[in-house]
Amino acid sequence: QVQLVESGGGLVQAGESLRLSCAASGRTFSSTVMGWFRQAPGKEREFVAAVSWSAGNTYYLDSVKGRFTISRDNAKKTVYLQMNSLKAEDTAAYYCAVGTRWDGSSLLSPRGYDTWGQGTQVTVTS
């Protein structure tokens, strides 16, 4: 079984940057997709970005395009989310997750992912 551990969250001011990390460990890791989601209080969990392990293809939520960058280090089994020009509306708990299919519905929905980290809080003050 794969375990995921996120780190890098914190409290920042609007316009600043943070880099989140998600380290995977455990049994043989053969994921196709690694995704980042976020969930603000009282809201549903929302897709943020995804990357395919093999080809490095990426996909982003429209509102983070140009500000967030997802990347992976296959040797370290780690996925990163570089977040620049942060806004107050980016405030949420951020979760990484393992998925197995790179297609529209599976990519964007939490139901397309079967293993989740514990989350890391990102708070952006304006």
mmCIF file of C-alpha atoms in Angstrom:
data_model
loop_
_atom_site.group_PDB
_atom_site.id
_atom_site.type_symbol
_atom_site.label_atom_id
_atom_site.label_comp_id
_atom_site.label_asym_id
_atom_site.label_seq_id
_atom_site.Cartn_x
_atom_site.Cartn_y
_atom_site.Cartn_z
ATOM 1 C CA GLN A 1 0.000 0.000 0.000
ATOM 2 C CA VAL A 2 1.212 3.476 -0.854
ATOM 3 C CA GLN A 3 1.491 6.174 1.796
ATOM 4 C CA LEU A 4 1.582 9.878 1.002
ATOM 5 C CA VAL A 5 2.954 12.623 3.213
ATOM 6 C CA GLU A 6 2.463 16.284 2.339
ATOM 7 C CA SER A 7 4.546 19.142 3.660
ATOM 8 C CA GLY A 8 5.282 22.785 2.945
ATOM 9 C CA GLY A 9 2.048 24.490 3.920
ATOM 10 C CA GLY A 10 2.004 27.653 5.993
ATOM 11 C CA LEU A 11 0.769 31.182 6.524
ATOM 12 C CA VAL A 12 1.761 33.748 3.903
ATOM 13 C CA GLN A 13 0.639 37.110 2.633
ATOM 14 C CA ALA A 14 -1.041 37.616 -0.722
ATOM 15 C CA GLY A 15 1.497 37.706 -3.531
ATOM 16 C CA GLU A 16 3.958 35.414 -1.788
ATOM 17 C CA SER A 17 4.933 31.853 -2.690
ATOM 18 C CA LEU A 18 4.916 28.387 -1.168
ATOM 19 C CA ARG A 19 6.089 25.009 -2.397
ATOM 20 C CA LEU A 20 4.208 21.926 -1.324
ATOM 21 C CA SER A 21 5.787 18.475 -1.402
ATOM 22 C CA CYS A 22 4.168 15.067 -1.454
ATOM 23 C CA ALA A 23 6.417 12.095 -0.728
ATOM 24 C CA ALA A 24 5.204 8.613 -1.612
ATOM 25 C CA SER A 25 6.398 5.461 0.103
ATOM 26 C CA GLY A 26 5.332 1.894 0.659
ATOM 27 C CA ARG A 27 4.713 -1.010 -1.653
ATOM 28 C CA THR A 28 5.575 -0.951 -5.355
ATOM 29 C CA PHE A 29 4.525 2.401 -6.692
ATOM 30 C CA SER A 30 2.968 2.162 -10.129
ATOM 31 C CA SER A 31 0.753 5.204 -10.154
ATOM 32 C CA THR A 32 -0.233 6.770 -13.423
ATOM 33 C CA VAL A 33 -1.332 10.101 -12.008
ATOM 34 C CA MET A 34 -0.489 12.289 -9.051
ATOM 35 C CA GLY A 35 -2.933 15.023 -8.236
ATOM 36 C CA TRP A 36 -3.288 17.964 -5.886
ATOM 37 C CA PHE A 37 -6.691 18.896 -4.504
ATOM 38 C CA ARG A 38 -7.757 21.515 -2.009
ATOM 39 C CA GLN A 39 -10.656 21.941 0.354
ATOM 40 C CA ALA A 40 -11.735 25.123 2.059
ATOM 41 C CA PRO A 41 -14.084 25.048 5.079
ATOM 42 C CA GLY A 42 -17.659 24.394 4.010
ATOM 43 C CA LYS A 43 -16.676 23.650 0.416
ATOM 44 C CA GLU A 44 -16.198 20.499 -1.612
ATOM 45 C CA ARG A 45 -12.781 19.134 -2.378
ATOM 46 C CA GLU A 46 -11.537 20.811 -5.561
ATOM 47 C CA PHE A 47 -9.067 19.647 -8.212
ATOM 48 C CA VAL A 48 -5.993 21.887 -8.492
ATOM 49 C CA ALA A 49 -3.415 20.158 -10.667
ATOM 50 C CA ALA A 50 -2.232 16.759 -11.860
ATOM 51 C CA VAL A 51 0.863 15.261 -13.418
ATOM 52 C CA SER A 52 1.409 11.930 -15.131
ATOM 53 C CA TRP A 53 4.326 9.980 -13.738
ATOM 54 C CA SER A 54 5.648 8.624 -17.012
ATOM 55 C CA ALA A 55 5.304 11.435 -19.555
ATOM 56 C CA GLY A 56 5.125 14.380 -17.171
ATOM 57 C CA ASN A 57 1.934 15.701 -18.716
ATOM 58 C CA THR A 58 0.238 18.327 -16.589
ATOM 59 C CA TYR A 59 -3.229 19.743 -16.163
ATOM 60 C CA TYR A 60 -4.436 22.667 -14.053
ATOM 61 C CA LEU A 61 -7.519 24.285 -12.640
ATOM 62 C CA ASP A 62 -8.117 27.418 -14.704
ATOM 63 C CA SER A 63 -7.816 29.751 -11.747
ATOM 64 C CA VAL A 64 -4.281 28.579 -10.915
ATOM 65 C CA LYS A 65 -2.859 28.442 -14.436
ATOM 66 C CA GLY A 66 0.190 30.659 -14.727
ATOM 67 C CA ARG A 67 0.598 30.792 -10.935
ATOM 68 C CA PHE A 68 0.971 27.146 -9.867
ATOM 69 C CA THR A 69 3.352 24.567 -11.288
ATOM 70 C CA ILE A 70 3.162 20.849 -10.608
ATOM 71 C CA SER A 71 6.266 18.705 -11.077
ATOM 72 C CA ARG A 72 7.557 15.301 -10.077
ATOM 73 C CA ASP A 73 10.816 13.626 -9.210
ATOM 74 C CA ASN A 74 10.376 9.993 -10.142
ATOM 75 C CA ALA A 75 13.538 8.842 -8.386
ATOM 76 C CA LYS A 76 12.416 10.420 -5.116
ATOM 77 C CA LYS A 77 8.753 9.479 -5.659
ATOM 78 C CA THR A 78 7.895 13.055 -4.789
ATOM 79 C CA VAL A 79 5.488 15.502 -6.355
ATOM 80 C CA TYR A 80 5.728 19.248 -5.887
ATOM 81 C CA LEU A 81 3.288 22.096 -6.216
ATOM 82 C CA GLN A 82 4.989 25.453 -6.602
ATOM 83 C CA MET A 83 2.474 28.157 -5.795
ATOM 84 C CA ASN A 84 3.310 31.741 -6.753
ATOM 85 C CA SER A 85 1.302 34.954 -6.527
ATOM 86 C CA LEU A 86 -0.904 33.424 -3.887
ATOM 87 C CA LYS A 87 -4.329 34.908 -3.286
ATOM 88 C CA ALA A 88 -6.645 34.824 -0.297
ATOM 89 C CA GLU A 89 -8.968 32.519 -2.243
ATOM 90 C CA ASP A 90 -6.192 29.915 -2.410
ATOM 91 C CA THR A 91 -6.595 29.379 1.331
ATOM 92 C CA ALA A 92 -7.452 25.723 1.949
ATOM 93 C CA ALA A 93 -6.163 22.383 3.100
ATOM 94 C CA TYR A 94 -4.178 20.882 0.232
ATOM 95 C CA TYR A 95 -4.094 17.141 -0.385
ATOM 96 C CA CYS A 96 -2.083 15.018 -2.757
ATOM 97 C CA ALA A 97 -3.526 11.827 -4.140
ATOM 98 C CA VAL A 98 -2.701 8.852 -6.328
ATOM 99 C CA GLY A 99 -4.801 8.113 -9.373
ATOM 100 C CA THR A 100 -4.671 5.442 -12.027
ATOM 101 C CA ARG A 101 -6.242 6.998 -15.111
ATOM 102 C CA TRP A 102 -5.326 10.027 -17.163
ATOM 103 C CA ASP A 103 -8.703 10.947 -18.583
ATOM 104 C CA GLY A 104 -11.163 13.779 -18.099
ATOM 105 C CA SER A 105 -13.614 12.516 -15.529
ATOM 106 C CA SER A 106 -11.105 10.505 -13.510
ATOM 107 C CA LEU A 107 -8.532 13.279 -13.511
ATOM 108 C CA LEU A 108 -10.741 16.034 -12.136
ATOM 109 C CA SER A 109 -12.841 14.143 -9.600
ATOM 110 C CA PRO A 110 -11.712 12.970 -6.157
ATOM 111 C CA ARG A 111 -13.359 9.656 -7.038
ATOM 112 C CA GLY A 112 -10.607 9.116 -9.609
ATOM 113 C CA TYR A 113 -7.990 8.815 -6.854
ATOM 114 C CA ASP A 114 -7.642 5.971 -4.403
ATOM 115 C CA THR A 115 -4.932 7.032 -1.962
ATOM 116 C CA TRP A 116 -4.735 10.356 -0.141
ATOM 117 C CA GLY A 117 -2.306 12.159 2.091
ATOM 118 C CA GLN A 118 -3.255 13.777 5.375
ATOM 119 C CA GLY A 119 -3.243 17.294 3.962
ATOM 120 C CA THR A 120 -1.289 20.459 4.630
ATOM 121 C CA GLN A 121 -2.859 23.828 5.429
ATOM 122 C CA VAL A 122 -2.215 26.863 3.264
ATOM 123 C CA THR A 123 -3.456 30.195 4.595
ATOM 124 C CA VAL A 124 -3.083 33.373 2.570
ATOM 125 C CA THR A 125 -3.827 36.715 4.211
ATOM 126 C CA SER A 126 -4.764 39.755 2.163
#
